[in-house]
Amino acid sequence: MNTHTVAASVIDDIPLTPWDVYELGIACAVFGGSHSDLADPWYDFRLCGIRPGAAHGGPGLVVNTNHGMADLADADTVIVPSVPDDCVTGDRPFPPELLEALRRAGNAGARIVSLCNGAFALAAAGLLDGRRATAHWAHTELLARRYPAVHVDDSVLYVDEGQILTSAGLSAGLDLCLHLVRRDLGAHVANQLARRMVVLAHRPGGQAQFIERPVSPSDDDSLAPVLHWAMEKLDRPLSVDALAARARMSPRTFHRRLLAATGLTPMKWLLTQRIARAQALLETTDLPIDGVSRRSGLGTANNLRRHFSLHVGLSPTDYRRAFPAGVEHQRTPGSPVAVSRAG
C-alpha cells in the first residue's frame, strides 16, 4: 500500500516568527518524525514552498523547502500552518501559486488542514465557503468579517468537517494533528505518539479555547492524582461525589476546578476517557463488544454502540474491522476511516 503523503506549506520570502516556527514544528514532529515503530509505513512528509530549495529564516532556524506547489497539490493531506500577518489583514495578497495548489488539492479529494491563522489561506482559496471553521481566537472576528461565507466558531479547539479541518492556535494545532493520526492509524497509535511527545492523548475538538489554567500552590492542590486514580478505575461506577471526595473537595469545587483545568465537566471528562479506552480495547484485544463496554465503564453493549457512534462516527464493530488487533494498521491515502465529531 502506498505511503500517505503529508505536505506542509511555507510562504517564500517571509521571516518566520516564533509562532510560525512552533506550528510548522508541530507538523514536522508529528508527520515527519521517525515513528515507524508505531506504524510502518509512517507518513511521507514534505515541506513545500513557491520556489523549491528556498531557505526560510527564523529566530535561530533555517527551513529548506525541497518541494514545490506541484507536490503540495498532489499530497494526500495538505497542512497550512501560520501565515504572515499582512496576508491575514489583506495588506498583502496570498501567493496565487499557493491558492491554486490548495484548490487543486481540494478538487482531487485531498484532506486539507489549517493550523491557527492558516485558515485565512483556505478561506482565500474558497475552500471554507459554507463550512464551519475556526482559528486562533485573536483572529476569528477578522476571519468572519473578511470571509462572511465561512461559519466561524471561536469557541472550539478544532473543527473536523471531513475533508477540511481547521484548528485554533499553538497547542490546539497539536491536538488536531494527533486527531488526524487517530483517524488514520487508530487510538492506540495516537495515544503512544502523544505519550512520546508528553502531551494529553486526546483533547476533543469541541473543548473550549478559553481555559483558565491557574498555577497550583502545591502538589496537594493538583487534580492530577484524582484523574490518574479515575483512569485506573474507568470500569467501575464513578460519580462526581466520589471523585470530589477523592480530591478532598466539595462536588461544586471539584466541578469548577476540573472545568477550569480541562474545559470539560466531570461527566464529560469521564465519557471522553471511556470512549478512548473502548477504542484502545477494540484495537488491541479480541474482547466481545459487551466485554469492551464493561471494561471501558460504558455499561451495556447498547450504551457503548450509542456513545461510540455519536463521538467516533463508526459502530464499534466497524471500528474493530478498521483496526484489527495484532494487524499492522494501514490506511488508504486520503481516505480517513473514522471521523470524530468536533462539535
JSON list of N, CA and C in Angstrom, two decimals, residues 81-157:
[
{"chain": "A", "resi": 81, "resn": "PRO", "atom": "N", "xyz": [0.20, 25.84, 7.95]},
{"chain": "A", "resi": 81, "resn": "PRO", "atom": "CA", "xyz": [0.42, 26.40, 9.29]},
{"chain": "A", "resi": 81, "resn": "PRO", "atom": "C", "xyz": [0.19, 27.91, 9.27]},
{"chain": "A", "resi": 82, "resn": "SER", "atom": "N", "xyz": [0.69, 28.60, 10.27]},
{"chain": "A", "resi": 82, "resn": "SER", "atom": "CA", "xyz": [0.52, 30.05, 10.36]},
{"chain": "A", "resi": 82, "resn": "SER", "atom": "C", "xyz": [0.98, 30.75, 9.09]},
{"chain": "A", "resi": 83, "resn": "VAL", "atom": "N", "xyz": [0.26, 31.79, 8.73]},
{"chain": "A", "resi": 83, "resn": "VAL", "atom": "CA", "xyz": [0.60, 32.58, 7.54]},
{"chain": "A", "resi": 83, "resn": "VAL", "atom": "C", "xyz": [0.96, 34.00, 7.99]},
{"chain": "A", "resi": 84, "resn": "PRO", "atom": "N", "xyz": [1.63, 34.79, 7.14]},
{"chain": "A", "resi": 84, "resn": "PRO", "atom": "CA", "xyz": [2.06, 36.14, 7.55]},
{"chain": "A", "resi": 84, "resn": "PRO", "atom": "C", "xyz": [0.90, 37.03, 7.94]},
{"chain": "A", "resi": 85, "resn": "ASP", "atom": "N", "xyz": [1.15, 37.91, 8.91]},
{"chain": "A", "resi": 85, "resn": "ASP", "atom": "CA", "xyz": [0.09, 38.80, 9.40]},
{"chain": "A", "resi": 85, "resn": "ASP", "atom": "C", "xyz": [-0.45, 39.71, 8.30]},
{"chain": "A", "resi": 86, "resn": "ASP", "atom": "N", "xyz": [0.41, 40.15, 7.38]},
{"chain": "A", "resi": 86, "resn": "ASP", "atom": "CA", "xyz": [-0.10, 41.06, 6.35]},
{"chain": "A", "resi": 86, "resn": "ASP", "atom": "C", "xyz": [-0.98, 40.33, 5.35]},
{"chain": "A", "resi": 87, "resn": "CYS", "atom": "N", "xyz": [-0.85, 39.01, 5.23]},
{"chain": "A", "resi": 87, "resn": "CYS", "atom": "CA", "xyz": [-1.80, 38.24, 4.42]},
{"chain": "A", "resi": 87, "resn": "CYS", "atom": "C", "xyz": [-3.13, 38.10, 5.17]},
{"chain": "A", "resi": 88, "resn": "VAL", "atom": "N", "xyz": [-3.05, 37.95, 6.49]},
{"chain": "A", "resi": 88, "resn": "VAL", "atom": "CA", "xyz": [-4.26, 37.84, 7.31]},
{"chain": "A", "resi": 88, "resn": "VAL", "atom": "C", "xyz": [-5.08, 39.13, 7.21]},
{"chain": "A", "resi": 89, "resn": "THR", "atom": "N", "xyz": [-4.42, 40.27, 7.30]},
{"chain": "A", "resi": 89, "resn": "THR", "atom": "CA", "xyz": [-5.13, 41.56, 7.28]},
{"chain": "A", "resi": 89, "resn": "THR", "atom": "C", "xyz": [-5.57, 41.97, 5.87]},
{"chain": "A", "resi": 90, "resn": "GLY", "atom": "N", "xyz": [-5.00, 41.35, 4.85]},
{"chain": "A", "resi": 90, "resn": "GLY", "atom": "CA", "xyz": [-5.31, 41.72, 3.48]},
{"chain": "A", "resi": 90, "resn": "GLY", "atom": "C", "xyz": [-4.39, 42.76, 2.90]},
{"chain": "A", "resi": 91, "resn": "ASP", "atom": "N", "xyz": [-3.38, 43.21, 3.66]},
{"chain": "A", "resi": 91, "resn": "ASP", "atom": "CA", "xyz": [-2.43, 44.19, 3.14]},
{"chain": "A", "resi": 91, "resn": "ASP", "atom": "C", "xyz": [-1.52, 43.58, 2.08]},
{"chain": "A", "resi": 92, "resn": "ARG", "atom": "N", "xyz": [-1.39, 42.28, 2.12]},
{"chain": "A", "resi": 92, "resn": "ARG", "atom": "CA", "xyz": [-0.59, 41.57, 1.12]},
{"chain": "A", "resi": 92, "resn": "ARG", "atom": "C", "xyz": [-1.40, 40.37, 0.65]},
{"chain": "A", "resi": 93, "resn": "PRO", "atom": "N", "xyz": [-1.52, 40.16, -0.66]},
{"chain": "A", "resi": 93, "resn": "PRO", "atom": "CA", "xyz": [-2.30, 39.01, -1.13]},
{"chain": "A", "resi": 93, "resn": "PRO", "atom": "C", "xyz": [-1.53, 37.71, -0.91]},
{"chain": "A", "resi": 94, "resn": "PHE", "atom": "N", "xyz": [-2.28, 36.63, -0.75]},
{"chain": "A", "resi": 94, "resn": "PHE", "atom": "CA", "xyz": [-1.63, 35.32, -0.70]},
{"chain": "A", "resi": 94, "resn": "PHE", "atom": "C", "xyz": [-1.02, 35.01, -2.06]},
{"chain": "A", "resi": 95, "resn": "PRO", "atom": "N", "xyz": [0.10, 34.30, -2.08]},
{"chain": "A", "resi": 95, "resn": "PRO", "atom": "CA", "xyz": [0.68, 33.92, -3.38]},
{"chain": "A", "resi": 95, "resn": "PRO", "atom": "C", "xyz": [-0.34, 33.14, -4.20]},
{"chain": "A", "resi": 96, "resn": "PRO", "atom": "N", "xyz": [-0.60, 33.54, -5.43]},
{"chain": "A", "resi": 96, "resn": "PRO", "atom": "CA", "xyz": [-1.59, 32.82, -6.23]},
{"chain": "A", "resi": 96, "resn": "PRO", "atom": "C", "xyz": [-1.22, 31.36, -6.44]},
{"chain": "A", "resi": 97, "resn": "GLU", "atom": "N", "xyz": [0.09, 31.06, -6.45]},
{"chain": "A", "resi": 97, "resn": "GLU", "atom": "CA", "xyz": [0.51, 29.66, -6.61]},
{"chain": "A", "resi": 97, "resn": "GLU", "atom": "C", "xyz": [0.02, 28.80, -5.46]},
{"chain": "A", "resi": 98, "resn": "LEU", "atom": "N", "xyz": [0.04, 29.36, -4.23]},
{"chain": "A", "resi": 98, "resn": "LEU", "atom": "CA", "xyz": [-0.44, 28.62, -3.07]},
{"chain": "A", "resi": 98, "resn": "LEU", "atom": "C", "xyz": [-1.95, 28.38, -3.16]},
{"chain": "A", "resi": 99, "resn": "LEU", "atom": "N", "xyz": [-2.70, 29.42, -3.49]},
{"chain": "A", "resi": 99, "resn": "LEU", "atom": "CA", "xyz": [-4.16, 29.28, -3.55]},
{"chain": "A", "resi": 99, "resn": "LEU", "atom": "C", "xyz": [-4.56, 28.29, -4.64]},
{"chain": "A", "resi": 100, "resn": "GLU", "atom": "N", "xyz": [-3.87, 28.34, -5.78]},
{"chain": "A", "resi": 100, "resn": "GLU", "atom": "CA", "xyz": [-4.19, 27.41, -6.86]},
{"chain": "A", "resi": 100, "resn": "GLU", "atom": "C", "xyz": [-3.87, 25.97, -6.45]},
{"chain": "A", "resi": 101, "resn": "ALA", "atom": "N", "xyz": [-2.74, 25.78, -5.75]},
{"chain": "A", "resi": 101, "resn": "ALA", "atom": "CA", "xyz": [-2.38, 24.44, -5.29]},
{"chain": "A", "resi": 101, "resn": "ALA", "atom": "C", "xyz": [-3.40, 23.90, -4.28]},
{"chain": "A", "resi": 102, "resn": "LEU", "atom": "N", "xyz": [-3.89, 24.78, -3.41]},
{"chain": "A", "resi": 102, "resn": "LEU", "atom": "CA", "xyz": [-4.92, 24.36, -2.45]},
{"chain": "A", "resi": 102, "resn": "LEU", "atom": "C", "xyz": [-6.20, 23.96, -3.17]},
{"chain": "A", "resi": 103, "resn": "ARG", "atom": "N", "xyz": [-6.59, 24.74, -4.17]},
{"chain": "A", "resi": 103, "resn": "ARG", "atom": "CA", "xyz": [-7.81, 24.39, -4.92]},
{"chain": "A", "resi": 103, "resn": "ARG", "atom": "C", "xyz": [-7.63, 23.07, -5.66]},
{"chain": "A", "resi": 104, "resn": "ARG", "atom": "N", "xyz": [-6.47, 22.87, -6.27]},
{"chain": "A", "resi": 104, "resn": "ARG", "atom": "CA", "xyz": [-6.21, 21.62, -6.98]},
{"chain": "A", "resi": 104, "resn": "ARG", "atom": "C", "xyz": [-6.25, 20.44, -6.02]},
{"chain": "A", "resi": 105, "resn": "ALA", "atom": "N", "xyz": [-5.65, 20.60, -4.85]},
{"chain": "A", "resi": 105, "resn": "ALA", "atom": "CA", "xyz": [-5.66, 19.52, -3.86]},
{"chain": "A", "resi": 105, "resn": "ALA", "atom": "C", "xyz": [-7.09, 19.22, -3.41]},
{"chain": "A", "resi": 106, "resn": "GLY", "atom": "N", "xyz": [-7.86, 20.28, -3.17]},
{"chain": "A", "resi": 106, "resn": "GLY", "atom": "CA", "xyz": [-9.24, 20.08, -2.75]},
{"chain": "A", "resi": 106, "resn": "GLY", "atom": "C", "xyz": [-10.07, 19.38, -3.82]},
{"chain": "A", "resi": 107, "resn": "ASN", "atom": "N", "xyz": [-9.89, 19.79, -5.07]},
{"chain": "A", "resi": 107, "resn": "ASN", "atom": "CA", "xyz": [-10.64, 19.16, -6.17]},
{"chain": "A", "resi": 107, "resn": "ASN", "atom": "C", "xyz": [-10.24, 17.71, -6.36]},
{"chain": "A", "resi": 108, "resn": "ALA", "atom": "N", "xyz": [-8.99, 17.37, -5.99]},
{"chain": "A", "resi": 108, "resn": "ALA", "atom": "CA", "xyz": [-8.52, 15.99, -6.13]},
{"chain": "A", "resi": 108, "resn": "ALA", "atom": "C", "xyz": [-8.94, 15.12, -4.95]},
{"chain": "A", "resi": 109, "resn": "GLY", "atom": "N", "xyz": [-9.58, 15.73, -3.95]},
{"chain": "A", "resi": 109, "resn": "GLY", "atom": "CA", "xyz": [-10.05, 14.95, -2.80]},
{"chain": "A", "resi": 109, "resn": "GLY", "atom": "C", "xyz": [-9.08, 14.86, -1.65]},
{"chain": "A", "resi": 110, "resn": "ALA", "atom": "N", "xyz": [-8.01, 15.67, -1.68]},
{"chain": "A", "resi": 110, "resn": "ALA", "atom": "CA", "xyz": [-7.05, 15.64, -0.57]},
{"chain": "A", "resi": 110, "resn": "ALA", "atom": "C", "xyz": [-7.70, 16.17, 0.70]},
{"chain": "A", "resi": 111, "resn": "ARG", "atom": "N", "xyz": [-7.18, 15.73, 1.82]},
{"chain": "A", "resi": 111, "resn": "ARG", "atom": "CA", "xyz": [-7.57, 16.27, 3.12]},
{"chain": "A", "resi": 111, "resn": "ARG", "atom": "C", "xyz": [-6.77, 17.54, 3.34]},
{"chain": "A", "resi": 112, "resn": "ILE", "atom": "N", "xyz": [-7.45, 18.65, 3.66]},
{"chain": "A", "resi": 112, "resn": "ILE", "atom": "CA", "xyz": [-6.78, 19.94, 3.77]},
{"chain": "A", "resi": 112, "resn": "ILE", "atom": "C", "xyz": [-6.97, 20.47, 5.18]},
{"chain": "A", "resi": 113, "resn": "VAL", "atom": "N", "xyz": [-5.87, 20.89, 5.79]},
{"chain": "A", "resi": 113, "resn": "VAL", "atom": "CA", "xyz": [-5.83, 21.21, 7.22]},
{"chain": "A", "resi": 113, "resn": "VAL", "atom": "C", "xyz": [-5.18, 22.57, 7.41]},
{"chain": "A", "resi": 114, "resn": "SER", "atom": "N", "xyz": [-5.74, 23.38, 8.29]},
{"chain": "A", "resi": 114, "resn": "SER", "atom": "CA", "xyz": [-5.07, 24.64, 8.67]},
{"chain": "A", "resi": 114, "resn": "SER", "atom": "C", "xyz": [-4.80, 24.64, 10.16]},
{"chain": "A", "resi": 115, "resn": "LEU", "atom": "N", "xyz": [-3.68, 25.25, 10.52]},
{"chain": "A", "resi": 115, "resn": "LEU", "atom": "CA", "xyz": [-3.32, 25.45, 11.92]},
{"chain": "A", "resi": 115, "resn": "LEU", "atom": "C", "xyz": [-3.33, 26.95, 12.18]},
{"chain": "A", "resi": 116, "resn": "CYS", "atom": "N", "xyz": [-4.02, 27.39, 13.23]},
{"chain": "A", "resi": 116, "resn": "CYS", "atom": "CA", "xyz": [-4.07, 28.79, 13.61]},
{"chain": "A", "resi": 116, "resn": "CYS", "atom": "C", "xyz": [-4.62, 29.65, 12.47]},
{"chain": "A", "resi": 117, "resn": "ASN", "atom": "N", "xyz": [-3.90, 30.71, 12.08]},
{"chain": "A", "resi": 117, "resn": "ASN", "atom": "CA", "xyz": [-4.45, 31.60, 11.07]},
{"chain": "A", "resi": 117, "resn": "ASN", "atom": "C", "xyz": [-4.22, 31.10, 9.65]},
{"chain": "A", "resi": 118, "resn": "GLY", "atom": "N", "xyz": [-3.72, 29.87, 9.50]},
{"chain": "A", "resi": 118, "resn": "GLY", "atom": "CA", "xyz": [-3.68, 29.25, 8.18]},
{"chain": "A", "resi": 118, "resn": "GLY", "atom": "C", "xyz": [-5.07, 29.14, 7.57]},
{"chain": "A", "resi": 119, "resn": "ALA", "atom": "N", "xyz": [-6.11, 29.24, 8.41]},
{"chain": "A", "resi": 119, "resn": "ALA", "atom": "CA", "xyz": [-7.48, 29.21, 7.90]},
{"chain": "A", "resi": 119, "resn": "ALA", "atom": "C", "xyz": [-7.74, 30.34, 6.91]},
{"chain": "A", "resi": 120, "resn": "PHE", "atom": "N", "xyz": [-7.03, 31.46, 7.03]},
{"chain": "A", "resi": 120, "resn": "PHE", "atom": "CA", "xyz": [-7.22, 32.56, 6.09]},
{"chain": "A", "resi": 120, "resn": "PHE", "atom": "C", "xyz": [-6.83, 32.15, 4.68]},
{"chain": "A", "resi": 121, "resn": "ALA", "atom": "N", "xyz": [-5.79, 31.33, 4.54]},
{"chain": "A", "resi": 121, "resn": "ALA", "atom": "CA", "xyz": [-5.40, 30.86, 3.21]},
{"chain": "A", "resi": 121, "resn": "ALA", "atom": "C", "xyz": [-6.47, 29.94, 2.63]},
{"chain": "A", "resi": 122, "resn": "LEU", "atom": "N", "xyz": [-7.02, 29.06, 3.46]},
{"chain": "A", "resi": 122, "resn": "LEU", "atom": "CA", "xyz": [-8.09, 28.18, 2.99]},
{"chain": "A", "resi": 122, "resn": "LEU", "atom": "C", "xyz": [-9.32, 28.99, 2.58]},
{"chain": "A", "resi": 123, "resn": "ALA", "atom": "N", "xyz": [-9.63, 30.04, 3.38]},
{"chain": "A", "resi": 123, "resn": "ALA", "atom": "CA", "xyz": [-10.77, 30.88, 3.05]},
{"chain": "A", "resi": 123, "resn": "ALA", "atom": "C", "xyz": [-10.52, 31.65, 1.75]},
{"chain": "A", "resi": 124, "resn": "ALA", "atom": "N", "xyz": [-9.30, 32.15, 1.57]},
{"chain": "A", "resi": 124, "resn": "ALA", "atom": "CA", "xyz": [-8.98, 32.89, 0.35]},
{"chain": "A", "resi": 124, "resn": "ALA", "atom": "C", "xyz": [-9.07, 32.00, -0.88]},
{"chain": "A", "resi": 125, "resn": "ALA", "atom": "N", "xyz": [-8.82, 30.72, -0.71]},
{"chain": "A", "resi": 125, "resn": "ALA", "atom": "CA", "xyz": [-8.92, 29.78, -1.82]},
{"chain": "A", "resi": 125, "resn": "ALA", "atom": "C", "xyz": [-10.36, 29.33, -2.06]},
{"chain": "A", "resi": 126, "resn": "GLY", "atom": "N", "xyz": [-11.28, 29.77, -1.20]},
{"chain": "A", "resi": 126, "resn": "GLY", "atom": "CA", "xyz": [-12.69, 29.40, -1.36]},
{"chain": "A", "resi": 126, "resn": "GLY", "atom": "C", "xyz": [-13.05, 28.06, -0.78]},
{"chain": "A", "resi": 127, "resn": "LEU", "atom": "N", "xyz": [-12.14, 27.44, -0.03]},
{"chain": "A", "resi": 127, "resn": "LEU", "atom": "CA", "xyz": [-12.37, 26.09, 0.47]},
{"chain": "A", "resi": 127, "resn": "LEU", "atom": "C", "xyz": [-13.25, 26.06, 1.72]},
{"chain": "A", "resi": 128, "resn": "LEU", "atom": "N", "xyz": [-13.43, 27.19, 2.37]},
{"chain": "A", "resi": 128, "resn": "LEU", "atom": "CA", "xyz": [-14.22, 27.23, 3.61]},
{"chain": "A", "resi": 128, "resn": "LEU", "atom": "C", "xyz": [-15.63, 27.77, 3.39]},
{"chain": "A", "resi": 129, "resn": "ASP", "atom": "N", "xyz": [-15.98, 28.16, 2.18]},
{"chain": "A", "resi": 129, "resn": "ASP", "atom": "CA", "xyz": [-17.31, 28.71, 1.93]},
{"chain": "A", "resi": 129, "resn": "ASP", "atom": "C", "xyz": [-18.39, 27.71, 2.33]},
{"chain": "A", "resi": 130, "resn": "GLY", "atom": "N", "xyz": [-19.32, 28.18, 3.17]},
{"chain": "A", "resi": 130, "resn": "GLY", "atom": "CA", "xyz": [-20.41, 27.33, 3.62]},
{"chain": "A", "resi": 130, "resn": "GLY", "atom": "C", "xyz": [-20.03, 26.31, 4.66]},
{"chain": "A", "resi": 131, "resn": "ARG", "atom": "N", "xyz": [-18.79, 26.34, 5.12]},
{"chain": "A", "resi": 131, "resn": "ARG", "atom": "CA", "xyz": [-18.31, 25.37, 6.10]},
{"chain": "A", "resi": 131, "resn": "ARG", "atom": "C", "xyz": [-18.11, 26.02, 7.47]},
{"chain": "A", "resi": 132, "resn": "ARG", "atom": "N", "xyz": [-18.14, 25.19, 8.49]},
{"chain": "A", "resi": 132, "resn": "ARG", "atom": "CA", "xyz": [-17.78, 25.62, 9.84]},
{"chain": "A", "resi": 132, "resn": "ARG", "atom": "C", "xyz": [-16.26, 25.54, 9.96]},
{"chain": "A", "resi": 133, "resn": "ALA", "atom": "N", "xyz": [-15.66, 26.54, 10.59]},
{"chain": "A", "resi": 133, "resn": "ALA", "atom": "CA", "xyz": [-14.20, 26.59, 10.71]},
{"chain": "A", "resi": 133, "resn": "ALA", "atom": "C", "xyz": [-13.84, 27.38, 11.95]},
{"chain": "A", "resi": 134, "resn": "THR", "atom": "N", "xyz": [-12.57, 27.23, 12.36]},
{"chain": "A", "resi": 134, "resn": "THR", "atom": "CA", "xyz": [-12.07, 28.01, 13.49]},
{"chain": "A", "resi": 134, "resn": "THR", "atom": "C", "xyz": [-10.65, 28.45, 13.21]},
{"chain": "A", "resi": 135, "resn": "ALA", "atom": "N", "xyz": [-10.13, 29.29, 14.09]},
{"chain": "A", "resi": 135, "resn": "ALA", "atom": "CA", "xyz": [-8.75, 29.78, 14.05]},
{"chain": "A", "resi": 135, "resn": "ALA", "atom": "C", "xyz": [-8.43, 30.24, 15.48]},
{"chain": "A", "resi": 136, "resn": "HIS", "atom": "N", "xyz": [-7.24, 30.75, 15.67]},
{"chain": "A", "resi": 136, "resn": "HIS", "atom": "CA", "xyz": [-6.91, 31.31, 16.98]},
{"chain": "A", "resi": 136, "resn": "HIS", "atom": "C", "xyz": [-7.95, 32.37, 17.33]},
{"chain": "A", "resi": 137, "resn": "TRP", "atom": "N", "xyz": [-8.36, 32.41, 18.60]},
{"chain": "A", "resi": 137, "resn": "TRP", "atom": "CA", "xyz": [-9.44, 33.32, 19.00]},
{"chain": "A", "resi": 137, "resn": "TRP", "atom": "C", "xyz": [-9.12, 34.78, 18.67]},
{"chain": "A", "resi": 138, "resn": "ALA", "atom": "N", "xyz": [-7.83, 35.15, 18.64]},
{"chain": "A", "resi": 138, "resn": "ALA", "atom": "CA", "xyz": [-7.47, 36.54, 18.33]},
{"chain": "A", "resi": 138, "resn": "ALA", "atom": "C", "xyz": [-7.76, 36.90, 16.87]},
{"chain": "A", "resi": 139, "resn": "HIS", "atom": "N", "xyz": [-7.98, 35.88, 16.01]},
{"chain": "A", "resi": 139, "resn": "HIS", "atom": "CA", "xyz": [-8.18, 36.15, 14.58]},
{"chain": "A", "resi": 139, "resn": "HIS", "atom": "C", "xyz": [-9.58, 35.81, 14.10]},
{"chain": "A", "resi": 140, "resn": "THR", "atom": "N", "xyz": [-10.41, 35.18, 14.93]},
{"chain": "A", "resi": 140, "resn": "THR", "atom": "CA", "xyz": [-11.69, 34.69, 14.43]},
{"chain": "A", "resi": 140, "resn": "THR", "atom": "C", "xyz": [-12.64, 35.81, 14.01]},
{"chain": "A", "resi": 141, "resn": "GLU", "atom": "N", "xyz": [-12.62, 36.93, 14.74]},
{"chain": "A", "resi": 141, "resn": "GLU", "atom": "CA", "xyz": [-13.51, 38.03, 14.37]},
{"chain": "A", "resi": 141, "resn": "GLU", "atom": "C", "xyz": [-13.15, 38.57, 12.98]},
{"chain": "A", "resi": 142, "resn": "LEU", "atom": "N", "xyz": [-11.85, 38.72, 12.72]},
{"chain": "A", "resi": 142, "resn": "LEU", "atom": "CA", "xyz": [-11.41, 39.20, 11.41]},
{"chain": "A", "resi": 142, "resn": "LEU", "atom": "C", "xyz": [-11.72, 38.17, 10.33]},
{"chain": "A", "resi": 143, "resn": "LEU", "atom": "N", "xyz": [-11.54, 36.89, 10.64]},
{"chain": "A", "resi": 143, "resn": "LEU", "atom": "CA", "xyz": [-11.85, 35.84, 9.66]},
{"chain": "A", "resi": 143, "resn": "LEU", "atom": "C", "xyz": [-13.32, 35.90, 9.26]},
{"chain": "A", "resi": 144, "resn": "ALA", "atom": "N", "xyz": [-14.20, 36.08, 10.25]},
{"chain": "A", "resi": 144, "resn": "ALA", "atom": "CA", "xyz": [-15.63, 36.16, 9.95]},
{"chain": "A", "resi": 144, "resn": "ALA", "atom": "C", "xyz": [-15.97, 37.41, 9.15]},
{"chain": "A", "resi": 145, "resn": "ARG", "atom": "N", "xyz": [-15.28, 38.51, 9.43]},
{"chain": "A", "resi": 145, "resn": "ARG", "atom": "CA", "xyz": [-15.56, 39.77, 8.73]},
{"chain": "A", "resi": 145, "resn": "ARG", "atom": "C", "xyz": [-15.06, 39.73, 7.29]},
{"chain": "A", "resi": 146, "resn": "ARG", "atom": "N", "xyz": [-13.86, 39.18, 7.08]},
{"chain": "A", "resi": 146, "resn": "ARG", "atom": "CA", "xyz": [-13.30, 39.16, 5.73]},
{"chain": "A", "resi": 146, "resn": "ARG", "atom": "C", "xyz": [-13.95, 38.11, 4.84]},
{"chain": "A", "resi": 147, "resn": "TYR", "atom": "N", "xyz": [-14.42, 37.01, 5.47]},
{"chain": "A", "resi": 147, "resn": "TYR", "atom": "CA", "xyz": [-14.98, 35.91, 4.69]},
{"chain": "A", "resi": 147, "resn": "TYR", "atom": "C", "xyz": [-16.35, 35.53, 5.26]},
{"chain": "A", "resi": 148, "resn": "PRO", "atom": "N", "xyz": [-17.38, 36.33, 4.96]},
{"chain": "A", "resi": 148, "resn": "PRO", "atom": "CA", "xyz": [-18.69, 36.11, 5.56]},
{"chain": "A", "resi": 148, "resn": "PRO", "atom": "C", "xyz": [-19.35, 34.79, 5.17]},
{"chain": "A", "resi": 149, "resn": "ALA", "atom": "N", "xyz": [-18.89, 34.13, 4.12]},
{"chain": "A", "resi": 149, "resn": "ALA", "atom": "CA", "xyz": [-19.46, 32.84, 3.73]},
{"chain": "A", "resi": 149, "resn": "ALA", "atom": "C", "xyz": [-18.98, 31.70, 4.62]},
{"chain": "A", "resi": 150, "resn": "VAL", "atom": "N", "xyz": [-18.00, 31.99, 5.50]},
{"chain": "A", "resi": 150, "resn": "VAL", "atom": "CA", "xyz": [-17.47, 30.97, 6.41]},
{"chain": "A", "resi": 150, "resn": "VAL", "atom": "C", "xyz": [-18.22, 31.03, 7.74]},
{"chain": "A", "resi": 151, "resn": "HIS", "atom": "N", "xyz": [-18.61, 29.89, 8.26]},
{"chain": "A", "resi": 151, "resn": "HIS", "atom": "CA", "xyz": [-19.27, 29.82, 9.56]},
{"chain": "A", "resi": 151, "resn": "HIS", "atom": "C", "xyz": [-18.19, 29.68, 10.64]},
{"chain": "A", "resi": 152, "resn": "VAL", "atom": "N", "xyz": [-17.75, 30.79, 11.18]},
{"chain": "A", "resi": 152, "resn": "VAL", "atom": "CA", "xyz": [-16.61, 30.81, 12.11]},
{"chain": "A", "resi": 152, "resn": "VAL", "atom": "C", "xyz": [-17.08, 30.49, 13.52]},
{"chain": "A", "resi": 153, "resn": "ASP", "atom": "N", "xyz": [-16.40, 29.54, 14.16]},
{"chain": "A", "resi": 153, "resn": "ASP", "atom": "CA", "xyz": [-16.68, 29.15, 15.54]},
{"chain": "A", "resi": 153, "resn": "ASP", "atom": "C", "xyz": [-15.42, 29.42, 16.36]},
{"chain": "A", "resi": 154, "resn": "ASP", "atom": "N", "xyz": [-15.49, 30.42, 17.24]},
{"chain": "A", "resi": 154, "resn": "ASP", "atom": "CA", "xyz": [-14.30, 30.78, 18.02]},
{"chain": "A", "resi": 154, "resn": "ASP", "atom": "C", "xyz": [-14.24, 30.07, 19.37]},
{"chain": "A", "resi": 155, "resn": "SER", "atom": "N", "xyz": [-15.13, 29.11, 19.59]},
{"chain": "A", "resi": 155, "resn": "SER", "atom": "CA", "xyz": [-15.24, 28.52, 20.92]},
{"chain": "A", "resi": 155, "resn": "SER", "atom": "C", "xyz": [-14.62, 27.13, 21.03]},
{"chain": "A", "resi": 156, "resn": "VAL", "atom": "N", "xyz": [-13.99, 26.63, 19.96]},
{"chain": "A", "resi": 156, "resn": "VAL", "atom": "CA", "xyz": [-13.53, 25.24, 19.96]},
{"chain": "A", "resi": 156, "resn": "VAL", "atom": "C", "xyz": [-12.04, 25.17, 19.65]},
{"chain": "A", "resi": 157, "resn": "LEU", "atom": "N", "xyz": [-11.44, 24.01, 19.97]},
{"chain": "A", "resi": 157, "resn": "LEU", "atom": "CA", "xyz": [-10.03, 23.79, 19.68]},
{"chain": "A", "resi": 157, "resn": "LEU", "atom": "C", "xyz": [-9.80, 23.49, 18.21]}
]
